[in-house]
Coordinates of C-alpha atoms and ligand atoms in Angstrom, one line a residue:
X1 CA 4.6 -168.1 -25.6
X2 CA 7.1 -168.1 -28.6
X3 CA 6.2 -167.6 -31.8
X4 CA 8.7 -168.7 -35.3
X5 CA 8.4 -166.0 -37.6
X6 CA 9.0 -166.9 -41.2
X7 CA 9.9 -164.8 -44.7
X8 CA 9.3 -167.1 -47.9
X9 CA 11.4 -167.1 -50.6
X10 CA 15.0 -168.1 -49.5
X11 CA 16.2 -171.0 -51.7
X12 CA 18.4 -173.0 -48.9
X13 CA 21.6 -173.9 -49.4
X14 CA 24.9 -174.5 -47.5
X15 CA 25.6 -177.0 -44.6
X16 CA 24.2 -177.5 -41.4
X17 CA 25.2 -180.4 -38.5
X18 CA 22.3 -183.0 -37.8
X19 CA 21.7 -183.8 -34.2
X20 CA 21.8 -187.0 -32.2
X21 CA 18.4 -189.0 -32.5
X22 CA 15.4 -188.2 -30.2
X23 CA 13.9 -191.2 -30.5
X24 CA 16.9 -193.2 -29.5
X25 CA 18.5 -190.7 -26.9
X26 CA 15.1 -191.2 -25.3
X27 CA 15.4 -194.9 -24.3
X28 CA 18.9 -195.0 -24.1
X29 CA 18.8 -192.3 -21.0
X30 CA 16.4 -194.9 -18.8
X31 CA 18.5 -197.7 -19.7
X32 CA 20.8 -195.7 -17.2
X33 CA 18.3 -197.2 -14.2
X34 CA 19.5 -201.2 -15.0
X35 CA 22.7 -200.5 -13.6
X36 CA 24.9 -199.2 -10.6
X37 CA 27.6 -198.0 -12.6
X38 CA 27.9 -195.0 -14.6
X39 CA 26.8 -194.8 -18.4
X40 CA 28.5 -191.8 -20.2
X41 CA 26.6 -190.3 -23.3
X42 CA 27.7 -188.7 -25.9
X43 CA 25.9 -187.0 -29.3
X44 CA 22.5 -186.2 -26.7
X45 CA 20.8 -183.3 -28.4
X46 CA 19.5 -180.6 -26.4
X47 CA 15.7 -180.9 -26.7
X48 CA 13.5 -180.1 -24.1
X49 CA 12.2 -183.9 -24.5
X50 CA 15.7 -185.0 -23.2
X51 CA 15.4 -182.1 -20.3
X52 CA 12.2 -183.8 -19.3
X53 CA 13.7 -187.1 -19.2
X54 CA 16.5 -186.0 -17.2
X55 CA 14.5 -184.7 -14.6
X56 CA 12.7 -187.6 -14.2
X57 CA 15.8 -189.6 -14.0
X58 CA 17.1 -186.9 -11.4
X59 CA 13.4 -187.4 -9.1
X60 CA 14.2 -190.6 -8.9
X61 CA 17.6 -190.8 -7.6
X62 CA 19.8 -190.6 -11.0
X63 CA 23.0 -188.9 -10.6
X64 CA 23.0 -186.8 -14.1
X65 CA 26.7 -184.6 -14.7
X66 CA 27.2 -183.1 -17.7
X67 CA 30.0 -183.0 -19.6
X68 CA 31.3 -180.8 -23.0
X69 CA 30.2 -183.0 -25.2
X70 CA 27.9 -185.3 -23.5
X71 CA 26.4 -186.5 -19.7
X72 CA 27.7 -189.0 -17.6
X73 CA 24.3 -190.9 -15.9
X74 CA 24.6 -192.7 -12.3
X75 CA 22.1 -195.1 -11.2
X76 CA 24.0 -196.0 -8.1
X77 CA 21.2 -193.9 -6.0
X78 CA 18.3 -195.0 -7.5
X79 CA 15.9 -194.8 -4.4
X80 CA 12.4 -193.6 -6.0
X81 CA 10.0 -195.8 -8.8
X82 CA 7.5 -193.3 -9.1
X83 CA 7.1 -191.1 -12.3
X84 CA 4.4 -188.7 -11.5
X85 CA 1.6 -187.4 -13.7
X86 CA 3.0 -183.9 -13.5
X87 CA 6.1 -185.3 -15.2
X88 CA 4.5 -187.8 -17.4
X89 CA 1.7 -185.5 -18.8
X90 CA 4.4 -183.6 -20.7
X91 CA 6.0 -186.6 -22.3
X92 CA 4.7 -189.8 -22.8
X93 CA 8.4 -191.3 -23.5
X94 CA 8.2 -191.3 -19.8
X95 CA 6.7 -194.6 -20.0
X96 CA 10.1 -196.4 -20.8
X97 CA 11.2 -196.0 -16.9
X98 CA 9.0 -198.9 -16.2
X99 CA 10.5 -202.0 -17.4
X100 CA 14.1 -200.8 -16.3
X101 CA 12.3 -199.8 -13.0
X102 CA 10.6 -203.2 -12.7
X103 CA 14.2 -204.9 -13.5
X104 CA 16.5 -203.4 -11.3
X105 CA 14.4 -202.3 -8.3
X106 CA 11.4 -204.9 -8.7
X107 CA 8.7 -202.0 -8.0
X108 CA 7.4 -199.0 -10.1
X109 CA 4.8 -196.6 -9.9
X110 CA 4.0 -194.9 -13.3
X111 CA 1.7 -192.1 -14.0
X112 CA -0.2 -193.7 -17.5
X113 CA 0.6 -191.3 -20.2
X114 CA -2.5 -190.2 -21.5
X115 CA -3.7 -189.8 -25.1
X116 CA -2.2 -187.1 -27.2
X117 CA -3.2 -185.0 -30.2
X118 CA -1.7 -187.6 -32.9
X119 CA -3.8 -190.4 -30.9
X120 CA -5.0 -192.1 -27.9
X121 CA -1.6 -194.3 -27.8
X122 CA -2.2 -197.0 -25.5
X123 CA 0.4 -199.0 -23.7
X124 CA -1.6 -202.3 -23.1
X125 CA 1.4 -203.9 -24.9
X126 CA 4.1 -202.3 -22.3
X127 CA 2.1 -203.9 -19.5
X128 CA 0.7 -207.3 -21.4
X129 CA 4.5 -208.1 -22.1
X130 CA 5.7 -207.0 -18.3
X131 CA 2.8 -209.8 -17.4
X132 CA 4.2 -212.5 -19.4
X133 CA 7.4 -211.6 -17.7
X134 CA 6.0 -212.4 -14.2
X135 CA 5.2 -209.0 -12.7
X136 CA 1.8 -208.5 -10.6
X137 CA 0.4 -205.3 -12.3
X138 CA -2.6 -203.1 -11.3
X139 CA -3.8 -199.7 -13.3
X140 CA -5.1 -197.7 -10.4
X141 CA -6.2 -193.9 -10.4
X142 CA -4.5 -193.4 -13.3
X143 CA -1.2 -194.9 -12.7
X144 CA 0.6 -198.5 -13.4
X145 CA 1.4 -200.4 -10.4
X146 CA 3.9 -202.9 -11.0
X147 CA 5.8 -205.4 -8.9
X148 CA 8.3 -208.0 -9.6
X149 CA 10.6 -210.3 -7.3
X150 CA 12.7 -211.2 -10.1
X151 CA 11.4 -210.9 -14.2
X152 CA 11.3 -214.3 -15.6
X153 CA 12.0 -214.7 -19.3
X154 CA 9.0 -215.6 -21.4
X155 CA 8.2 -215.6 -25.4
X156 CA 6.0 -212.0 -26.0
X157 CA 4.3 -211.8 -29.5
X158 CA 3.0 -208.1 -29.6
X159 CA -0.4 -207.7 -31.1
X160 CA 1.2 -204.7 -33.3
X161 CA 4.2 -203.5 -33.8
X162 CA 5.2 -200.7 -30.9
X163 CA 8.7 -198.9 -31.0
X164 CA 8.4 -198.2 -27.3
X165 CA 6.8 -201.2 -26.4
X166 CA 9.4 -203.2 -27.9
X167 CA 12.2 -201.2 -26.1
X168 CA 10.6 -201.1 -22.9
X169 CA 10.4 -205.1 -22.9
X170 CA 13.9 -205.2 -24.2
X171 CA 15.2 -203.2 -21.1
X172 CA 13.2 -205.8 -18.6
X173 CA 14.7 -208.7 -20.5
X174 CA 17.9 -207.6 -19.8
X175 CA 17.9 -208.2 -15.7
X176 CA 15.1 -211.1 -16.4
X177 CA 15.8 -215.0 -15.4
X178 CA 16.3 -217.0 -18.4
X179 CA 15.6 -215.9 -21.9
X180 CA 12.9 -213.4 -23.5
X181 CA 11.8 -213.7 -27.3
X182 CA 10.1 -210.6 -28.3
X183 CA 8.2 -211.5 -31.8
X184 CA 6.7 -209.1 -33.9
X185 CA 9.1 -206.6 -32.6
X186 CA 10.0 -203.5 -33.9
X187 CA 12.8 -203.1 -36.3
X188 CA 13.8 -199.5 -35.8
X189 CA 17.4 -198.4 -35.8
X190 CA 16.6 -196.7 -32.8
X191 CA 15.5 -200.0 -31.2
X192 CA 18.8 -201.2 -32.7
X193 CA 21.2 -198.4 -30.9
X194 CA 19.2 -199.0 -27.7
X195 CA 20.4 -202.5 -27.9
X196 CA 23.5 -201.8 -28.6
X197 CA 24.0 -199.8 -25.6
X198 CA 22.2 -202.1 -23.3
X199 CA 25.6 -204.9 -25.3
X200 CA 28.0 -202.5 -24.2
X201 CA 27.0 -202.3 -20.4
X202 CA 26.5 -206.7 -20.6
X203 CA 23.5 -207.9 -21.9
X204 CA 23.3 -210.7 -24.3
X205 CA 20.6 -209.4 -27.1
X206 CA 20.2 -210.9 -30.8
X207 CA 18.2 -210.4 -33.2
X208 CA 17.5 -206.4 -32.8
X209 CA 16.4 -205.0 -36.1
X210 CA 14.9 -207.8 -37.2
X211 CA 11.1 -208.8 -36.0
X212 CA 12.7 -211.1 -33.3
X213 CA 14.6 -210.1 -30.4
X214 CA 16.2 -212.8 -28.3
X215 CA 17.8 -211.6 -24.6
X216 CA 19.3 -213.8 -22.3
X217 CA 18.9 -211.8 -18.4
X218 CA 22.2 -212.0 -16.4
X219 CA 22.0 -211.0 -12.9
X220 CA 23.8 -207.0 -13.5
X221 CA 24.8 -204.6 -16.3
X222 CA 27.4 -202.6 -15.6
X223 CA 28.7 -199.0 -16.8
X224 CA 29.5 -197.9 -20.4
X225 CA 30.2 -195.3 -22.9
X226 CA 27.6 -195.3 -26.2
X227 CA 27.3 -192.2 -28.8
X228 CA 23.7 -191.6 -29.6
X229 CA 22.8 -191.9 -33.4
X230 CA 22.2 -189.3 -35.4
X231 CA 18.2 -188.2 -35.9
X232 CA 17.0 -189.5 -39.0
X233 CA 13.9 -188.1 -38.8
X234 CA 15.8 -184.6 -38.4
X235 CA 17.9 -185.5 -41.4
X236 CA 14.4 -185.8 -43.5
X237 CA 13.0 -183.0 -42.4
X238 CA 15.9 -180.7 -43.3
X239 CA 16.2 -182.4 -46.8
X240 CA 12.0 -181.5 -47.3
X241 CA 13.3 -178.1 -46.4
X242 CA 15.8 -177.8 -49.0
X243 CA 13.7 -179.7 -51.7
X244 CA 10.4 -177.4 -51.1
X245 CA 13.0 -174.5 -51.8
X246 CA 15.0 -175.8 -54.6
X247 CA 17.9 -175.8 -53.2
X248 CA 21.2 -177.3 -52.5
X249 CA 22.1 -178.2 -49.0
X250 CA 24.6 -180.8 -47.8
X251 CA 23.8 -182.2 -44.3
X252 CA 26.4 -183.1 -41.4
X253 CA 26.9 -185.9 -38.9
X254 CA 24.2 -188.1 -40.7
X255 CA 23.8 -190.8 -42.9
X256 CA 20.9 -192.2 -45.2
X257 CA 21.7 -195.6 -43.8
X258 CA 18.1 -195.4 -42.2
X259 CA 16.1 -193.2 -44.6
X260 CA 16.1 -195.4 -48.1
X261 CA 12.2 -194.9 -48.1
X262 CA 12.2 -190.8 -47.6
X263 CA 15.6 -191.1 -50.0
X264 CA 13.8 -192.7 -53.0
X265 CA 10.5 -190.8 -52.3
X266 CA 12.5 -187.2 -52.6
X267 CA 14.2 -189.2 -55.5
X268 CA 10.8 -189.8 -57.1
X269 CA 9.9 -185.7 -56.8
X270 CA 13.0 -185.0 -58.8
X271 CA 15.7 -184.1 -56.4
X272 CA 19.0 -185.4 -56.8
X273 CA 20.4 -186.7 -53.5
X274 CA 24.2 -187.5 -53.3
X275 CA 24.9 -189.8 -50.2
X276 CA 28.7 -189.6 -48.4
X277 CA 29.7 -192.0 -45.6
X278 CA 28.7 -189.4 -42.8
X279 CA 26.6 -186.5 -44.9
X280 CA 24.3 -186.3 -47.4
X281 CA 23.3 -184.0 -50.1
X282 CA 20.2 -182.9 -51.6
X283 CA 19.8 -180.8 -54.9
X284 CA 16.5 -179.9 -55.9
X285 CA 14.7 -179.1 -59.0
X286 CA 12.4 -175.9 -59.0
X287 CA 9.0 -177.4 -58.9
X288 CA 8.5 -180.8 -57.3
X289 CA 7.2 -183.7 -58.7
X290 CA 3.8 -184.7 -56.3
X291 CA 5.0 -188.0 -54.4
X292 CA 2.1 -190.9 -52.7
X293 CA 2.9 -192.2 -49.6
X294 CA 1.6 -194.7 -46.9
X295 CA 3.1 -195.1 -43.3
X296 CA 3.9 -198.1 -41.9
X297 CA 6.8 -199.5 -39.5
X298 CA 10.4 -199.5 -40.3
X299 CA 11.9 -200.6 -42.6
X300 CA 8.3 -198.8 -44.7
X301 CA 7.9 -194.9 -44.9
X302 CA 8.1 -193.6 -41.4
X303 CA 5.0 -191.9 -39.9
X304 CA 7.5 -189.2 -38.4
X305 CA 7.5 -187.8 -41.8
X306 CA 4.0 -187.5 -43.0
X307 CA 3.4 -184.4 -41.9
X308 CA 6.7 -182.8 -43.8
X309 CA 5.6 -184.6 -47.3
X310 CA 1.7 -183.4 -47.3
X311 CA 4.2 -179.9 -46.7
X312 CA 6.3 -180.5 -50.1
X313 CA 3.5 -182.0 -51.9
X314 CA 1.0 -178.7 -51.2
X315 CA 3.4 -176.8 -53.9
X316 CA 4.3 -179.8 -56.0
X317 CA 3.4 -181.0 -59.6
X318 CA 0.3 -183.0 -59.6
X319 CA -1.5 -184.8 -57.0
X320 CA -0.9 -187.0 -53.9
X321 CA -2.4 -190.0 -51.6
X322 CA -1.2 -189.9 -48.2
X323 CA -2.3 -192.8 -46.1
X324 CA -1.8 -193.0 -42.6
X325 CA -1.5 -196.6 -41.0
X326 CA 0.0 -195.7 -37.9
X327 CA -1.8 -193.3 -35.4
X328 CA -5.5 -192.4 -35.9
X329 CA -5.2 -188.9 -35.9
X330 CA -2.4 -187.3 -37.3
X331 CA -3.7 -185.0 -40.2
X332 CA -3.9 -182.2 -37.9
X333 CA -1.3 -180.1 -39.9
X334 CA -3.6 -180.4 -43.1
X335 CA -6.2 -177.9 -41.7
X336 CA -3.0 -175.5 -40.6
X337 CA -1.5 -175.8 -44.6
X338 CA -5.1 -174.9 -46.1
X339 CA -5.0 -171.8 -44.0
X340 CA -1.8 -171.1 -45.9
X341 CA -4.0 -172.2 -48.9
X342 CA -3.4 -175.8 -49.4
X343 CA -5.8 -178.3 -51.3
X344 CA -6.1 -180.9 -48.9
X345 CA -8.9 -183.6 -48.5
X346 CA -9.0 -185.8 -45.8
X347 CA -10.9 -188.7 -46.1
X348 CA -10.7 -191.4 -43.5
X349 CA -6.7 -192.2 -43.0
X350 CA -6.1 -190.9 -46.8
X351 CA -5.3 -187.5 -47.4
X352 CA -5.5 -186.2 -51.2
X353 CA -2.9 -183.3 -51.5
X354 CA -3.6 -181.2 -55.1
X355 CA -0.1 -179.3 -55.7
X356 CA -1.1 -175.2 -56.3
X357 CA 1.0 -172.6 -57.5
X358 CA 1.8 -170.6 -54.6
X359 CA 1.0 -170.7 -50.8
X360 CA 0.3 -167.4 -48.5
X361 CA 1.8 -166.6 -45.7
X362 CA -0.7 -166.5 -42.6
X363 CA -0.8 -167.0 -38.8
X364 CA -1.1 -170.9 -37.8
X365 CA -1.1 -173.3 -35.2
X366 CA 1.5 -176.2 -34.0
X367 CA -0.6 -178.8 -33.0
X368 CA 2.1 -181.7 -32.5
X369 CA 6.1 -181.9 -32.8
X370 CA 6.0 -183.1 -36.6
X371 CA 2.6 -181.2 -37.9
X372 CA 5.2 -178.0 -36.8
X373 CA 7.5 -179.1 -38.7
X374 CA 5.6 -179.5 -41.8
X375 CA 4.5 -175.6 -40.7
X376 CA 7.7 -174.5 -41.2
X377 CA 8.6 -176.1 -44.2
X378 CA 5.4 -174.5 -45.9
X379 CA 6.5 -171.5 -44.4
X380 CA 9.4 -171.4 -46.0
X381 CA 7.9 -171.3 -49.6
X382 CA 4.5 -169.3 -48.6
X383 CA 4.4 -165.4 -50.1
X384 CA 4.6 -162.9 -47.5
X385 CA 4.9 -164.0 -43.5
X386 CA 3.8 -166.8 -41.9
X387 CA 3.4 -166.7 -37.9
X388 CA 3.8 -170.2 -35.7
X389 CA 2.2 -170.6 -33.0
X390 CA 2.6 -172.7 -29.9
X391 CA 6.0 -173.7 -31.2
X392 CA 6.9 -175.4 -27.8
X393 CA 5.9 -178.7 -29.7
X394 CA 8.9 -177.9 -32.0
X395 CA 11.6 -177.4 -29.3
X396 CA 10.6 -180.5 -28.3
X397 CA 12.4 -182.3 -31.3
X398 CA 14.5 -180.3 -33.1
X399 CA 17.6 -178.5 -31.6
X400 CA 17.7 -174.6 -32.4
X401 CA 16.1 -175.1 -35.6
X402 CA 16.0 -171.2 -36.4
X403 CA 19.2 -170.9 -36.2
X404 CA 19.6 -173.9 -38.3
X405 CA 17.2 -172.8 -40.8
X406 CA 18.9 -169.3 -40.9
X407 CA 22.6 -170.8 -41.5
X408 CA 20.7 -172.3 -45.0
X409 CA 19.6 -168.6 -45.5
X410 CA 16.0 -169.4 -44.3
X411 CA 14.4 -165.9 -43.2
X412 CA 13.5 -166.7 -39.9
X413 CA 13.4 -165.8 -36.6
X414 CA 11.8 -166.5 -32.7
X415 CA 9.2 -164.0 -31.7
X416 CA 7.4 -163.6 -28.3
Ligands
EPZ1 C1 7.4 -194.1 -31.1 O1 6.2 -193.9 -30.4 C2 8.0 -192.8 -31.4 N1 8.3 -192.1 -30.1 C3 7.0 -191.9 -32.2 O2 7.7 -190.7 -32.5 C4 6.7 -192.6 -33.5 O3 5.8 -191.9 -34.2 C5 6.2 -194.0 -33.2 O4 7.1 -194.7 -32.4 C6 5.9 -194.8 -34.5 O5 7.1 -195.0 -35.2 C7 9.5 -192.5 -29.5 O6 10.2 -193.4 -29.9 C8 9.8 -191.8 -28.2 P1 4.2 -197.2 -31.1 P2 5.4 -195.1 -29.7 O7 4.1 -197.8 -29.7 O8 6.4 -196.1 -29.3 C9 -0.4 -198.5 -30.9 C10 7.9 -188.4 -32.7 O9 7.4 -187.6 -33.4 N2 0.0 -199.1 -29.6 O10 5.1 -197.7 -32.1 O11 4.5 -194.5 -28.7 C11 -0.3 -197.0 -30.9 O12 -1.5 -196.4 -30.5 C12 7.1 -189.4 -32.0 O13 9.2 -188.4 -32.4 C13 -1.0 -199.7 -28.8 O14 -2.2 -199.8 -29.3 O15 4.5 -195.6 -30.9 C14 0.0 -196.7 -32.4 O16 -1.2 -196.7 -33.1 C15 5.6 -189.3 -32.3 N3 -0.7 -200.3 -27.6 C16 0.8 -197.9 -32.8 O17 0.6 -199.0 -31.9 C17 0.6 -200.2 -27.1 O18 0.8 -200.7 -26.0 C18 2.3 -197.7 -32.9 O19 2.7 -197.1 -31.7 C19 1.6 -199.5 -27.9 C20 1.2 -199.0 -29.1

């Protein structure tokens, strides 16, 4: 099993190329099963997350080619609705193949995904909005049964506010009779890029990005071409790099368009942060200012970057509240930074962080893909070596990030 091995010390600086964004590339790939024609990709990062999701695609009759700088996806031979457990286990994302399956095909078979380590991530919503739509769904030895002659469109208020939910719904509204209004949906920009694929092959969506989403189903979608956006959550991690380093490092192919929160809160710790139409720069002071945070949907704090501030605010100046609003359980990287010699208390969905002078290097644990990431960014700082384990979580979202790391000077490297 690989292992990152990380040297603390390096101050980063220099530039590095963000990559396109997990989080929409995910969607984006099944909205390839509402249509006959081909959709071509381009910006998809290489994550094993993506991998996944094209071999799911593939099971079920999605011709996948890939190109130089993207993949061209067919769903002229789709001719399977089933995503199995063994597939689904390893990524619950695989639950977005059920409203375009329901849509197109009018069947789908759906292993459920199962909780996780961040929380037991229900998708009641998925199937409570499919209902409302007209579909005849059963939950059956573990899987969602759901059949559909054709979707109607109905008005769906979500109880909360559910990225995937929202985009799964959006997909089935697309091929549905009449009009869907998703309210209380969510506003993320990767919601937004989804959309604006799912314009460019023919559907008629307003409102995404804002808490209501109005589609009006037409009877097909055909082909397009649609360049993923880039990962903000990527972009924020690398700028926590740089500012729990103090250094200088100008980032590629991005844009802080999506990260004014993360933005203001490295702002607050004292880094200086210069923003360019597609890059942005971060120069930090030497010791960090200690920032409070609390989670919440976009356009708030995202929760995909909890983990990398309790990482900054172990070494900063002062003390910190973290609260968590979004998943019940996703403090698991606290107990990994006090082994590196943190002072963390957890209490409830609050974490208080009390900045220390200096963390040591020690062997710890990945638990999830962002609790890695926060790993590696203590890593970076902590005297001495610090040993990852079970860094498969990483690979799942974030392309080559050693070799990223070491083009900022970072003094790293993959171990067996
Ligand atoms: C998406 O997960 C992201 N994944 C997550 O990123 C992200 O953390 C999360 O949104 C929140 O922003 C992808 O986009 C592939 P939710 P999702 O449905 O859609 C509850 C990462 O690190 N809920 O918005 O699964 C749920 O339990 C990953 O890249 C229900 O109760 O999250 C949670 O408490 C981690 N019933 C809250 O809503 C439902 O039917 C928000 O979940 C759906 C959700």
């Amino acid at each position: 099993m690989d292992k990152l091995l990380l040297q603390g010390g390096a101050r980063l600086s220099g530039e590095v190329a963000i990559s396109g964004a997990k989080n929409a590339a995910l969607p984006i790939l099944c909205a390839s099963l509402l249509s006959a024609e081909p959709l071509r990709l381009t910006n998809v990062p290489h994550l094993n997350d993506i991998s996944t999701m094209l071999r799911l695609l593939g099971e079920m009759g999605v011709g996948v080619t890939l190109e130089a700088d993207g993949l061209i996806l067919d769903g002229s031979g789709l001719n399977n609705p089933v995503a199995s457990y063994e597939r689904v286990k390893t990524m619950r994302a695989s639950i977005l193949v059920l409203g375009p399956l329901l849509a197109r095909g009018g069947e789908a078979r759906v292993s459920l995904p199962g909780g996780c380590a961040i929380g037991a991530r229900p998708v009641d919503q998925h199937i409570k909005g499919l209902q409302a739509m007209g579909a005849d769904i059963k939950v059956e030895q573990g899987y969602v049964h759901a059949t559909a002659r054709r979707l109607k469109g109905a008005r769906i208020c979500t109880d909360m506010v559910t990225v995937t939910g929202t985009e799964n719904l959006m997909m089935a509204a697309c091929l549905a009779e009449g009009e869907t209004i998703i309210e209380n949906a969510a506003r993320e920009p990767e919601v937004v890029d989804l959309a604006n694929c799912l314009i460019s092959m023919g559907a008629r969506i307003s409102g995404a990005g804002t808490a209501i989403i109005r589609i009006q189903g037409v009877a097909k979608l055909h082909g397009a071409t649609h360049a993923i956006m880039p990962d903000r959550i990527e972009t924020g991690t690398y700028l926590c790099a740089a500012a729990i380093t103090g250094g200088d490092v100008r980032l590629l192919k991005t844009s802080a368009a999506y990260l004014d929160t993360v933005v203001d809160k490295l702002m607050d710790a004292g880094c200086d942060i210069t923003v360019e139409r597609e890059a942005i720069r971060l120069k930090a002071p030497r010791r960090l200012q200690a920032v409070s945070l609390r989670t919440a949907p976009y356009p708030a704090f995202p929760t995909d970057m909890q983990a990398q501030f309790m990482a900054i605010n172990c070494v900063a100046d002062g003390v910190a509240t973290i609260r968590e609003t979004i998943f019940e359980n996703r403090f698991m990287h606290a107990n990994e930074l006090m082994r590196l010699g943190a002072n963390i208390q957890i209490e409830g969905n609050n974490a208080i962080v009390r900045g220390v002078d200096r963390l040591e290097g020690a062997t710890v644990m990945a638990t999830d893909l962002r609790a890695s990431a926060s790993l590696v960014i203590a890593g970076l700082v902590a005297e001495g070596e610090t040993l990852i384990d079970r860094i498969y979580h990483l690979d799942r979202g974030y392309e080559r990030i050693e070799e990223k790391l070491a083009r900022l000077g970072a003094q790293v490297r993959r171990v067996n």
